[in-house]
PDB file of C-alpha atoms in Angstrom:
ATOM      1  CA  UNK A   1       3.340  17.950  20.850  1.00 66.00           C
ATOM      2  CA  UNK A   2       6.992  16.101  20.168  1.00 76.00           C
ATOM      3  CA  UNK A   3       7.789  19.154  17.652  1.00 74.00           C
ATOM      4  CA  UNK A   4       6.688  21.600  20.473  1.00 73.00           C
ATOM      5  CA  UNK A   5       8.591  19.399  23.614  1.00 76.00           C
ATOM      6  CA  UNK A   6      11.065  17.652  21.746  1.00 76.00           C
ATOM      7  CA  UNK A   7       9.862  14.046  23.107  1.00 78.00           C
ATOM      8  CA  UNK A   8       6.842  11.898  23.050  1.00 83.00           C
ATOM      9  CA  UNK A   9       4.414  12.727  25.578  1.00 84.00           C
ATOM     10  CA  UNK A  10       1.586  10.955  27.575  1.00 84.00           C
ATOM     11  CA  UNK A  11      -1.705  11.510  28.442  1.00 85.00           C
ATOM     12  CA  UNK A  12      -1.711  13.835  31.487  1.00 83.00           C
ATOM     13  CA  UNK A  13       1.498  15.967  30.620  1.00 84.00           C
ATOM     14  CA  UNK A  14       1.272  19.612  30.509  1.00 84.00           C
ATOM     15  CA  UNK A  15       2.059  21.239  26.957  1.00 83.00           C
ATOM     16  CA  UNK A  16       4.202  24.431  26.329  1.00 83.00           C
ATOM     17  CA  UNK A  17       0.358  26.301  26.251  1.00 83.00           C
ATOM     18  CA  UNK A  18      -0.149  25.253  29.736  1.00 84.00           C
ATOM     19  CA  UNK A  19      -3.132  22.408  28.512  1.00 86.00           C
ATOM     20  CA  UNK A  20      -3.320  18.669  29.506  1.00 86.00           C
ATOM     21  CA  UNK A  21      -2.640  16.498  26.694  1.00 85.00           C
ATOM     22  CA  UNK A  22      -5.707  14.212  26.198  1.00 84.00           C
ATOM     23  CA  UNK A  23      -5.694  10.563  24.162  1.00 82.00           C
ATOM     24  CA  UNK A  24      -8.766   9.735  21.852  1.00 77.00           C
ATOM     25  CA  UNK A  25     -10.320   6.640  20.254  1.00 73.00           C
ATOM     26  CA  UNK A  26      -9.436   4.538  23.400  1.00 73.00           C
ATOM     27  CA  UNK A  27     -12.811   4.342  25.246  1.00 69.00           C
ATOM     28  CA  UNK A  28     -12.488   7.184  27.331  1.00 74.00           C
ATOM     29  CA  UNK A  29      -8.694   6.008  28.984  1.00 77.00           C
ATOM     30  CA  UNK A  30      -6.261   8.533  30.375  1.00 85.00           C
ATOM     31  CA  UNK A  31      -3.878   6.398  31.203  1.00 84.00           C
ATOM     32  CA  UNK A  32      -0.501   8.331  31.698  1.00 87.00           C
ATOM     33  CA  UNK A  33       1.408   5.866  29.541  1.00 88.00           C
ATOM     34  CA  UNK A  34       2.214   5.823  25.687  1.00 89.00           C
ATOM     35  CA  UNK A  35       2.023   2.558  23.446  1.00 90.00           C
ATOM     36  CA  UNK A  36       4.163   1.924  20.363  1.00 91.00           C
ATOM     37  CA  UNK A  37       4.375  -1.218  18.480  1.00 93.00           C
ATOM     38  CA  UNK A  38       7.050  -3.402  16.731  1.00 93.00           C
ATOM     39  CA  UNK A  39       4.846  -3.978  13.655  1.00 92.00           C
ATOM     40  CA  UNK A  40       4.558  -0.939  11.454  1.00 91.00           C
ATOM     41  CA  UNK A  41       1.227  -2.727   9.917  1.00 88.00           C
ATOM     42  CA  UNK A  42      -0.322  -2.339  13.457  1.00 90.00           C
ATOM     43  CA  UNK A  43       1.102   1.355  14.177  1.00 89.00           C
ATOM     44  CA  UNK A  44      -0.328   2.111  10.722  1.00 86.00           C
ATOM     45  CA  UNK A  45      -3.816   1.004  11.466  1.00 85.00           C
ATOM     46  CA  UNK A  46      -5.858   3.805  10.331  1.00 82.00           C
ATOM     47  CA  UNK A  47      -7.561   4.405  13.608  1.00 79.00           C
ATOM     48  CA  UNK A  48      -4.161   5.053  15.062  1.00 83.00           C
ATOM     49  CA  UNK A  49      -2.620   6.691  11.958  1.00 84.00           C
ATOM     50  CA  UNK A  50      -6.021   8.546  10.495  1.00 82.00           C
ATOM     51  CA  UNK A  51      -5.537   9.805   6.578  1.00 85.00           C
ATOM     52  CA  UNK A  52      -5.467  12.758   6.106  1.00 85.00           C
ATOM     53  CA  UNK A  53      -6.753  13.613   2.212  1.00 85.00           C
ATOM     54  CA  UNK A  54      -4.799  16.358  -0.078  1.00 85.00           C
ATOM     55  CA  UNK A  55      -4.774  17.043  -3.920  1.00 79.00           C
ATOM     56  CA  UNK A  56      -8.695  18.391  -3.281  1.00 79.00           C
ATOM     57  CA  UNK A  57      -9.254  15.127  -1.604  1.00 80.00           C
ATOM     58  CA  UNK A  58      -8.315  12.775  -4.422  1.00 83.00           C
ATOM     59  CA  UNK A  59      -5.384  11.147  -2.634  1.00 86.00           C
ATOM     60  CA  UNK A  60      -4.838  10.462   1.196  1.00 86.00           C
ATOM     61  CA  UNK A  61      -1.925   9.986   3.324  1.00 87.00           C
ATOM     62  CA  UNK A  62      -0.724   8.180   6.559  1.00 88.00           C
ATOM     63  CA  UNK A  63       2.191   8.999   8.918  1.00 89.00           C
ATOM     64  CA  UNK A  64       3.789   7.068  11.593  1.00 90.00           C
ATOM     65  CA  UNK A  65       6.908   7.904  13.278  1.00 89.00           C
ATOM     66  CA  UNK A  66       9.777   5.036  12.962  1.00 91.00           C
ATOM     67  CA  UNK A  67      11.559   5.079  17.071  1.00 91.00           C
ATOM     68  CA  UNK A  68      14.399   3.586  18.660  1.00 91.00           C
ATOM     69  CA  UNK A  69      13.420   2.208  22.125  1.00 92.00           C
ATOM     70  CA  UNK A  70      15.311   1.740  25.315  1.00 92.00           C
ATOM     71  CA  UNK A  71      15.734  -2.527  26.076  1.00 92.00           C
ATOM     72  CA  UNK A  72      13.854  -2.675  29.721  1.00 93.00           C
ATOM     73  CA  UNK A  73      11.959   0.618  29.038  1.00 93.00           C
ATOM     74  CA  UNK A  74       8.775  -1.047  28.092  1.00 93.00           C
ATOM     75  CA  UNK A  75       6.411  -3.887  28.484  1.00 93.00           C
ATOM     76  CA  UNK A  76       5.221  -6.264  26.013  1.00 94.00           C
ATOM     77  CA  UNK A  77       1.791  -7.270  25.427  1.00 93.00           C
ATOM     78  CA  UNK A  78      -1.424  -8.116  23.755  1.00 91.00           C
ATOM     79  CA  UNK A  79      -3.600  -5.560  21.894  1.00 88.00           C
ATOM     80  CA  UNK A  80      -6.121  -3.494  24.149  1.00 86.00           C
ATOM     81  CA  UNK A  81      -8.523  -2.402  21.945  1.00 84.00           C
ATOM     82  CA  UNK A  82     -10.850  -5.360  21.885  1.00 83.00           C
ATOM     83  CA  UNK A  83     -10.359  -7.039  18.249  1.00 82.00           C
ATOM     84  CA  UNK A  84      -9.933 -10.396  19.630  1.00 83.00           C
ATOM     85  CA  UNK A  85     -13.415 -10.175  21.552  1.00 83.00           C
ATOM     86  CA  UNK A  86     -15.355  -8.198  19.411  1.00 81.00           C
ATOM     87  CA  UNK A  87     -13.629  -8.556  15.805  1.00 79.00           C
ATOM     88  CA  UNK A  88     -12.349 -12.005  15.612  1.00 84.00           C
ATOM     89  CA  UNK A  89      -9.752 -12.576  13.032  1.00 84.00           C
ATOM     90  CA  UNK A  90      -9.606  -8.844  12.167  1.00 80.00           C
ATOM     91  CA  UNK A  91      -6.086  -8.441  12.926  1.00 85.00           C
ATOM     92  CA  UNK A  92      -5.051 -11.802  11.767  1.00 86.00           C
ATOM     93  CA  UNK A  93      -6.079 -10.784   7.978  1.00 83.00           C
ATOM     94  CA  UNK A  94      -4.816  -7.077   8.451  1.00 82.00           C
ATOM     95  CA  UNK A  95      -1.272  -7.661  10.280  1.00 86.00           C
ATOM     96  CA  UNK A  96      -0.535 -11.306   8.886  1.00 85.00           C
ATOM     97  CA  UNK A  97       0.961 -14.614  10.478  1.00 86.00           C
ATOM     98  CA  UNK A  98       4.588 -13.056  10.848  1.00 88.00           C
ATOM     99  CA  UNK A  99       3.171 -10.675  13.989  1.00 88.00           C
ATOM    100  CA  UNK A 100       3.028 -11.865  17.292  1.00 91.00           C
ATOM    101  CA  UNK A 101      -0.321 -10.877  18.621  1.00 91.00           C
ATOM    102  CA  UNK A 102       0.721 -11.466  22.079  1.00 92.00           C
ATOM    103  CA  UNK A 103       3.621  -9.030  21.901  1.00 92.00           C
ATOM    104  CA  UNK A 104       1.976  -6.372  19.304  1.00 92.00           C
ATOM    105  CA  UNK A 105       1.688  -3.389  21.821  1.00 92.00           C
ATOM    106  CA  UNK A 106       4.919  -2.067  23.754  1.00 93.00           C
ATOM    107  CA  UNK A 107       3.746  -0.198  27.147  1.00 91.00           C
ATOM    108  CA  UNK A 108       6.092   2.272  28.716  1.00 92.00           C
ATOM    109  CA  UNK A 109       5.645   5.768  30.868  1.00 89.00           C
ATOM    110  CA  UNK A 110       9.361   6.775  30.219  1.00 89.00           C
ATOM    111  CA  UNK A 111       8.975   9.685  27.957  1.00 86.00           C
ATOM    112  CA  UNK A 112      12.950   9.897  27.218  1.00 87.00           C
ATOM    113  CA  UNK A 113      12.868   5.926  26.210  1.00 89.00           C
ATOM    114  CA  UNK A 114      11.743   6.177  22.633  1.00 89.00           C
ATOM    115  CA  UNK A 115      13.612   8.447  20.148  1.00 89.00           C
ATOM    116  CA  UNK A 116      11.581   9.273  17.249  1.00 89.00           C
ATOM    117  CA  UNK A 117      14.345   9.094  14.123  1.00 88.00           C
ATOM    118  CA  UNK A 118      12.297   8.571  10.663  1.00 90.00           C
ATOM    119  CA  UNK A 119       9.092   9.609   9.589  1.00 90.00           C
ATOM    120  CA  UNK A 120       6.949   6.992   7.791  1.00 91.00           C
ATOM    121  CA  UNK A 121       4.264   7.975   4.953  1.00 91.00           C
ATOM    122  CA  UNK A 122       1.657   5.717   2.909  1.00 88.00           C
ATOM    123  CA  UNK A 123      -0.200   7.000   0.273  1.00 87.00           C
ATOM    124  CA  UNK A 124      -3.082   5.917  -1.854  1.00 83.00           C
ATOM    125  CA  UNK A 125      -6.224   6.952  -3.853  1.00 84.00           C
ATOM    126  CA  UNK A 126      -8.811   8.650  -1.224  1.00 79.00           C
ATOM    127  CA  UNK A 127     -11.251   5.830  -0.711  1.00 72.00           C
ATOM    128  CA  UNK A 128      -9.751   2.924  -2.481  1.00 69.00           C
ATOM    129  CA  UNK A 129      -7.834   1.309   0.841  1.00 63.00           C
ATOM    130  CA  UNK A 130      -8.375  -1.952   1.563  1.00 55.00           C
ATOM    131  CA  UNK A 131      -9.063  -0.784   5.185  1.00 53.00           C
ATOM    132  CA  UNK A 132     -11.726   1.488   4.218  1.00 50.00           C
ATOM    133  CA  UNK A 133     -13.990   0.899   7.551  1.00 47.00           C
ATOM    134  CA  UNK A 134     -10.967   0.541   9.844  1.00 54.00           C
ATOM    135  CA  UNK A 135     -10.731   4.129  10.881  1.00 64.00           C
ATOM    136  CA  UNK A 136     -11.952   2.926  14.785  1.00 67.00           C
ATOM    137  CA  UNK A 137     -11.345   0.271  16.971  1.00 71.00           C
ATOM    138  CA  UNK A 138     -13.893  -1.920  18.639  1.00 75.00           C
ATOM    139  CA  UNK A 139     -13.679  -0.060  22.127  1.00 75.00           C
ATOM    140  CA  UNK A 140     -15.033   3.098  19.676  1.00 68.00           C
ATOM    141  CA  UNK A 141     -18.162   1.230  18.255  1.00 58.00           C
ATOM    142  CA  UNK A 142     -20.751   3.040  20.458  1.00 48.00           C
ATOM    143  CA  UNK A 143     -19.621   6.774  19.977  1.00 44.00           C
ATOM    144  CA  UNK A 144     -21.411   6.657  16.342  1.00 41.00           C
ATOM    145  CA  UNK A 145     -18.099   7.965  15.265  1.00 39.00           C
ATOM    146  CA  UNK A 146     -17.022   4.637  13.077  1.00 46.00           C
ATOM    147  CA  UNK A 147     -20.195   4.749  11.328  1.00 44.00           C
ATOM    148  CA  UNK A 148     -19.829   8.152   9.902  1.00 47.00           C
ATOM    149  CA  UNK A 149     -16.536   7.444   8.882  1.00 47.00           C
ATOM    150  CA  UNK A 150     -17.497   4.087   7.106  1.00 49.00           C
ATOM    151  CA  UNK A 151     -20.645   6.511   5.242  1.00 50.00           C
ATOM    152  CA  UNK A 152     -17.968   8.900   4.351  1.00 52.00           C
ATOM    153  CA  UNK A 153     -15.493   6.686   3.035  1.00 52.00           C
ATOM    154  CA  UNK A 154     -18.342   4.711   0.856  1.00 54.00           C
ATOM    155  CA  UNK A 155     -19.099   7.832  -0.835  1.00 56.00           C
ATOM    156  CA  UNK A 156     -15.528   8.390  -1.292  1.00 55.00           C
ATOM    157  CA  UNK A 157     -15.108   5.270  -2.484  1.00 58.00           C
ATOM    158  CA  UNK A 158     -17.961   6.025  -5.323  1.00 60.00           C
ATOM    159  CA  UNK A 159     -16.120   9.448  -6.480  1.00 56.00           C
ATOM    160  CA  UNK A 160     -12.946   7.003  -7.029  1.00 56.00           C
ATOM    161  CA  UNK A 161     -14.558   4.319  -9.050  1.00 59.00           C
ATOM    162  CA  UNK A 162     -16.188   7.197 -11.270  1.00 57.00           C
ATOM    163  CA  UNK A 163     -12.425   8.781 -11.533  1.00 54.00           C
ATOM    164  CA  UNK A 164     -10.896   5.354 -12.940  1.00 52.00           C
ATOM    165  CA  UNK A 165      -9.169   5.213  -9.314  1.00 48.00           C
ATOM    166  CA  UNK A 166     -10.418   2.156  -8.559  1.00 46.00           C
ATOM    167  CA  UNK A 167      -8.853  -0.826 -10.831  1.00 48.00           C
ATOM    168  CA  UNK A 168     -11.764  -3.394 -11.297  1.00 50.00           C
ATOM    169  CA  UNK A 169     -10.631  -7.310 -11.265  1.00 49.00           C
ATOM    170  CA  UNK A 170     -10.002  -8.475 -15.156  1.00 48.00           C
ATOM    171  CA  UNK A 171     -12.409 -11.039 -15.950  1.00 48.00           C
ATOM    172  CA  UNK A 172     -12.361 -13.460 -18.837  1.00 45.00           C
ATOM    173  CA  UNK A 173     -15.544 -15.562 -19.637  1.00 46.00           C
ATOM    174  CA  UNK A 174     -17.116 -15.058 -16.285  1.00 48.00           C
ATOM    175  CA  UNK A 175     -13.819 -16.140 -14.375  1.00 48.00           C
ATOM    176  CA  UNK A 176     -11.857 -13.767 -12.443  1.00 53.00           C
ATOM    177  CA  UNK A 177      -8.264 -13.675 -13.192  1.00 54.00           C
ATOM    178  CA  UNK A 178      -5.693 -14.102 -10.274  1.00 62.00           C
ATOM    179  CA  UNK A 179      -2.648 -11.857  -9.938  1.00 67.00           C
ATOM    180  CA  UNK A 180      -0.496 -14.838 -10.914  1.00 70.00           C
ATOM    181  CA  UNK A 181      -2.443 -15.752 -14.017  1.00 74.00           C
ATOM    182  CA  UNK A 182      -2.528 -11.886 -14.909  1.00 77.00           C
ATOM    183  CA  UNK A 183       1.660 -12.086 -14.466  1.00 80.00           C
ATOM    184  CA  UNK A 184       1.836 -15.319 -16.640  1.00 82.00           C
ATOM    185  CA  UNK A 185      -0.135 -13.409 -19.166  1.00 85.00           C
ATOM    186  CA  UNK A 186       1.364 -10.355 -19.239  1.00 86.00           C
ATOM    187  CA  UNK A 187       5.071 -12.119 -19.398  1.00 87.00           C
ATOM    188  CA  UNK A 188       3.395 -14.412 -22.155  1.00 89.00           C
ATOM    189  CA  UNK A 189       2.581 -10.809 -24.308  1.00 90.00           C
ATOM    190  CA  UNK A 190       6.087  -9.942 -23.762  1.00 89.00           C
ATOM    191  CA  UNK A 191       7.650 -12.473 -25.311  1.00 90.00           C
ATOM    192  CA  UNK A 192       5.454 -12.448 -28.194  1.00 91.00           C
ATOM    193  CA  UNK A 193       5.861  -8.964 -28.466  1.00 90.00           C
ATOM    194  CA  UNK A 194       9.697  -9.187 -28.552  1.00 91.00           C
ATOM    195  CA  UNK A 195       9.592 -12.006 -31.315  1.00 91.00           C
ATOM    196  CA  UNK A 196       7.084  -9.978 -33.698  1.00 91.00           C
ATOM    197  CA  UNK A 197       9.623  -6.684 -33.382  1.00 90.00           C
ATOM    198  CA  UNK A 198      12.871  -9.155 -33.579  1.00 90.00           C
ATOM    199  CA  UNK A 199      11.203 -10.532 -37.050  1.00 90.00           C
ATOM    200  CA  UNK A 200      10.182  -6.795 -38.365  1.00 90.00           C
ATOM    201  CA  UNK A 201      13.762  -5.643 -37.300  1.00 89.00           C
ATOM    202  CA  UNK A 202      15.245  -8.656 -39.215  1.00 88.00           C
ATOM    203  CA  UNK A 203      13.160  -7.775 -42.458  1.00 88.00           C
ATOM    204  CA  UNK A 204      14.078  -4.141 -42.152  1.00 88.00           C
ATOM    205  CA  UNK A 205      17.846  -5.152 -42.053  1.00 87.00           C
ATOM    206  CA  UNK A 206      17.919  -7.997 -45.166  1.00 84.00           C
ATOM    207  CA  UNK A 207      16.065  -5.482 -47.118  1.00 84.00           C
ATOM    208  CA  UNK A 208      18.386  -2.304 -46.303  1.00 84.00           C
ATOM    209  CA  UNK A 209      21.393  -5.091 -47.332  1.00 79.00           C
ATOM    210  CA  UNK A 210      19.701  -6.320 -50.465  1.00 77.00           C
ATOM    211  CA  UNK A 211      19.183  -2.295 -51.537  1.00 79.00           C
ATOM    212  CA  UNK A 212      22.888  -1.534 -50.605  1.00 80.00           C
ATOM    213  CA  UNK A 213      24.616  -4.840 -51.938  1.00 75.00           C
ATOM    214  CA  UNK A 214      22.552  -5.530 -54.881  1.00 72.00           C
ATOM    215  CA  UNK A 215      23.140  -9.306 -55.896  1.00 66.00           C
ATOM    216  CA  UNK A 216      24.916  -9.382 -59.495  1.00 62.00           C
ATOM    217  CA  UNK A 217      22.536  -9.355 -62.695  1.00 54.00           C
ATOM    218  CA  UNK A 218      22.457 -12.849 -64.447  1.00 51.00           C
ATOM    219  CA  UNK A 219      24.545 -12.784 -67.563  1.00 48.00           C
ATOM    220  CA  UNK A 220      23.105 -14.470 -70.935  1.00 49.00           C
ATOM    221  CA  UNK A 221      25.736 -16.139 -73.160  1.00 49.00           C
ATOM    222  CA  UNK A 222      25.001 -16.995 -76.574  1.00 49.00           C
ATOM    223  CA  UNK A 223      26.095 -20.476 -78.257  1.00 50.00           C
ATOM    224  CA  UNK A 224      26.835 -21.178 -82.050  1.00 53.00           C
ATOM    225  CA  UNK A 225      25.584 -24.696 -82.509  1.00 52.00           C
ATOM    226  CA  UNK A 226      27.453 -26.458 -85.434  1.00 57.00           C
ATOM    227  CA  UNK A 227      25.683 -27.374 -88.418  1.00 46.00           C
TER     228      UNK A 227
END
């Protein structure tokens, strides 16, 4: 609808084909407003930005629009999808501590107050995303749609493991190595490898120098011992 009409559209607006725009995944609400967010992590949640498979479903991608929005044309508010009541702590884990959850949604009814100017794309192996079961919000749980997506995500994750698309955590003697330890081990291996290469190169140069500039052979001297 944005490409067809040249602006953001709200539920209830009439499109070029004379149909009315309807909202989805919002427990049936059809408020004549639209929502934006100052956080790409919130706007990029997969029930907003639903992944679309490509490359024979081996990869998936999500898109989000980056907009410029007129100050004063919107109302900042907390989330309205029931995360705080039904899924406590979910948004805190997904968005991180730097996002103000009290102003994570911007509500506006002025279509022309937000102008899209950027297209943000995220790609990942299908079934390997961390938020694999987050294709719906708490208000959609009654529809059964979320359960269907979770089961599909589990099947895709099994396929991805078989294709070695899921990286298994490194283990050493039964202990899981953290990312910090793995970085230190990689750095140490790089240093040791550099020293080995330096030693090999030094040996080659030394041998080549002796071949090109051989040392003088010792001269035997004869002495006459007086009787």
